C-alpha atoms as one frame of an Amber mdcrd trajectory, in Angstrom:
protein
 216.819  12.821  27.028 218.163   9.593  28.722 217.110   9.053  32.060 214.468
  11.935  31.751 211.209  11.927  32.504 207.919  14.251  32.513 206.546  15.128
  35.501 202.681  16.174  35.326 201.401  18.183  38.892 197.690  18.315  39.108
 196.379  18.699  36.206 192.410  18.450  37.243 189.359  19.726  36.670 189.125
  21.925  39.648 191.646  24.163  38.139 189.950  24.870  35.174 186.501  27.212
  34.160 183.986  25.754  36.722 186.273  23.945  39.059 186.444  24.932  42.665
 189.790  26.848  42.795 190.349  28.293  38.748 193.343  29.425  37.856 194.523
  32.253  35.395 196.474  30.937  32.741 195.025  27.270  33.406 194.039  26.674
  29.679 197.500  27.932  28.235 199.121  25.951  30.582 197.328  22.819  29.971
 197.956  23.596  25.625 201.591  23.621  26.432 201.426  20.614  28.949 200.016
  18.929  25.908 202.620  19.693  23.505 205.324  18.363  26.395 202.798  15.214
  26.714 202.712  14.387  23.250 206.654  14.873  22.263 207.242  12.903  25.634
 205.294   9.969  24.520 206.346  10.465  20.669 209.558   9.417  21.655 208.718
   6.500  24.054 209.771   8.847  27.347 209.006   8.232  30.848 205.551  10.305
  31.821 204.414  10.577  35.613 201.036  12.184  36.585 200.618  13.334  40.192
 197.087  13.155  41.152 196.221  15.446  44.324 193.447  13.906  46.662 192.774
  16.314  49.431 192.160  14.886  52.664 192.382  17.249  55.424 189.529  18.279
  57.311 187.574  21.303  55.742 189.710  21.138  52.395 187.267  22.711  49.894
 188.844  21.359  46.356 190.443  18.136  44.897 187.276  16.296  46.889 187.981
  12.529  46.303 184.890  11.241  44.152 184.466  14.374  43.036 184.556  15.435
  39.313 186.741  17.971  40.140 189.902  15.281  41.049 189.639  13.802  37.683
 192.514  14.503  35.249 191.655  17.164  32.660 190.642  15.454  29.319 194.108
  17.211  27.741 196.320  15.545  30.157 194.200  12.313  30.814 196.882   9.312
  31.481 197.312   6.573  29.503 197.685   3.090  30.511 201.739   2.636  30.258
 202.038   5.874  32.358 202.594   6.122  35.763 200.202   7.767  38.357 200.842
   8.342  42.039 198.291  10.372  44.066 199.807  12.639  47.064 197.699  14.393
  49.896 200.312  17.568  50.249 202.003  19.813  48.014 205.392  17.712  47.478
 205.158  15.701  45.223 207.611  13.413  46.917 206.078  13.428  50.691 204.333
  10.216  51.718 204.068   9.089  48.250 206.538   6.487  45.722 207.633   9.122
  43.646 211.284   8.352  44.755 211.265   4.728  44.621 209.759   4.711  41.205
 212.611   7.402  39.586 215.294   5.673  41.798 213.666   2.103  40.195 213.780
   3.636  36.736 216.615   5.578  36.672 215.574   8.601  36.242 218.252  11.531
  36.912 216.444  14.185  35.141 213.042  15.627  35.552 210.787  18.063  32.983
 208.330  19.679  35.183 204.603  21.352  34.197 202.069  21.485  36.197 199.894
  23.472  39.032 200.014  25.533  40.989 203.479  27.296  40.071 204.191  28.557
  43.656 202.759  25.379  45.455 203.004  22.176  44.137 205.409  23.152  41.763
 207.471  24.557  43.728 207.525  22.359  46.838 208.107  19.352  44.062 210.929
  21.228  42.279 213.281  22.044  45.768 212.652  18.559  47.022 213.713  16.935
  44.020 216.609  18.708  43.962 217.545  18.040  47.276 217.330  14.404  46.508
 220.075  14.746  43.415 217.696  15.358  40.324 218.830  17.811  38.093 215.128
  19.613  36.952 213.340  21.881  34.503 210.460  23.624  34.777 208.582  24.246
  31.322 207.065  27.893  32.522 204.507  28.655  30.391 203.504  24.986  31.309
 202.519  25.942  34.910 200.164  28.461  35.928 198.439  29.669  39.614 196.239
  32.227  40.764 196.059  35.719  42.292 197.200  35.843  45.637 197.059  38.228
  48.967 199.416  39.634  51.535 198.905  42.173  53.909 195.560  42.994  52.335
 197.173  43.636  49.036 196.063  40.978  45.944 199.369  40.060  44.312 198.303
  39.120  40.405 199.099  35.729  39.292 201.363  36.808  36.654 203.718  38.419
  39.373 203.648  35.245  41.266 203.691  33.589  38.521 207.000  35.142  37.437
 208.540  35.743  40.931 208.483  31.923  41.574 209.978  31.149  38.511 212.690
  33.605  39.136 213.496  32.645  42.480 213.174  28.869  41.676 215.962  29.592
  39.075 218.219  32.152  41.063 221.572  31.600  41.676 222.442  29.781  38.352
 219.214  27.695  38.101 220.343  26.016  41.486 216.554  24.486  41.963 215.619
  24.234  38.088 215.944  25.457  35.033 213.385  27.353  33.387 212.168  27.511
  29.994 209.382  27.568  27.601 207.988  24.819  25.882 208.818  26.164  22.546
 212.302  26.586  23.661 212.538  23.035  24.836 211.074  21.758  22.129 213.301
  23.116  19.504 216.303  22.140  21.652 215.316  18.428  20.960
């Protein structure tokens, strides 16, 4: 676990029962988040939240002083633990995400987080293509239904299609695993 660290993606309240934009699979998610959260700082690991704040015209969630951009009470940082708020999907664009793992040394990178096939996602290939190796904890993410063509796609097939192509060809993005599995690895 040297030079790892955990990498929280938007864990807030407007993903969960009430928020503006739920997602299925939010509360699992957020259980197994927990479990990564609480081995991570168990054994004095790096932990990084990423706080979205949306600010582009007629964006309808992640309002800033909104109750729904607070951290959800499971995943709530504490004070030694680093937060850096972004305004798009990568976690890495227009933010010090790199700076801080470059500052720290971090080479490795446990992912959780929302949603799977956004933020996730977009997060996982950049920080790949800037040299970390990464794992995504998969029942640690979670997203929505989606649509194409007219046709809702249910958010366990996106769910498990982004997983599967994040991991293709040898895990060339990430590996994937569940938090069980990483656990017990440990």
């Amino acid at each position: 676990m040297e030079n790892t660290a955990l990498l929280i993606i938007d864990v807030q309240n407007d993903y969960f029962p009430g928020g503006k934009m739920t997602l299925d699979g939010a509360e699992v998610a957020t259980k197994n988040i927990r479990q990564m959260l609480d081995y991570f700082r168990k054994h004095d690991l790096p932990v990084i939240h990423i706080m979205h704040i949306s600010t582009n015209e007629g964006a309808t969630f992640f309002i800033p002083d909104t109750p729904g951009v607070v951290f959800n009470s499971r995943a709530t940082p504490q004070e030694s633990e680093k937060v850096i708020v972004k305004h798009f999907p990568n976690s890495f664009r227009e933010t010090e995400l790199l700076e801080y793992l470059r500052a720290n040394s971090i080479k490795n990178l446990v992912i959780t987080g929302m949603m799977t096939d956004v933020c996730v996602e977009a997060t996982a290939r950049a920080a790949f293509d800037f040299g970390f190796s990464n794992t995504i904890i998969g029942d640690a993410t979670a997203t929505r239904n989606r649509e194409l063509n007219g046709e809702v796609v249910k958010a366990t097939d996106v769910q498990k299609s982004f997983l599967a192509g994040i991991s293709a060809l040898g895990d060339l993005y990430a590996r994937i695993v569940n938090t069980s599995d990483f656990l017990n690895e440990k």
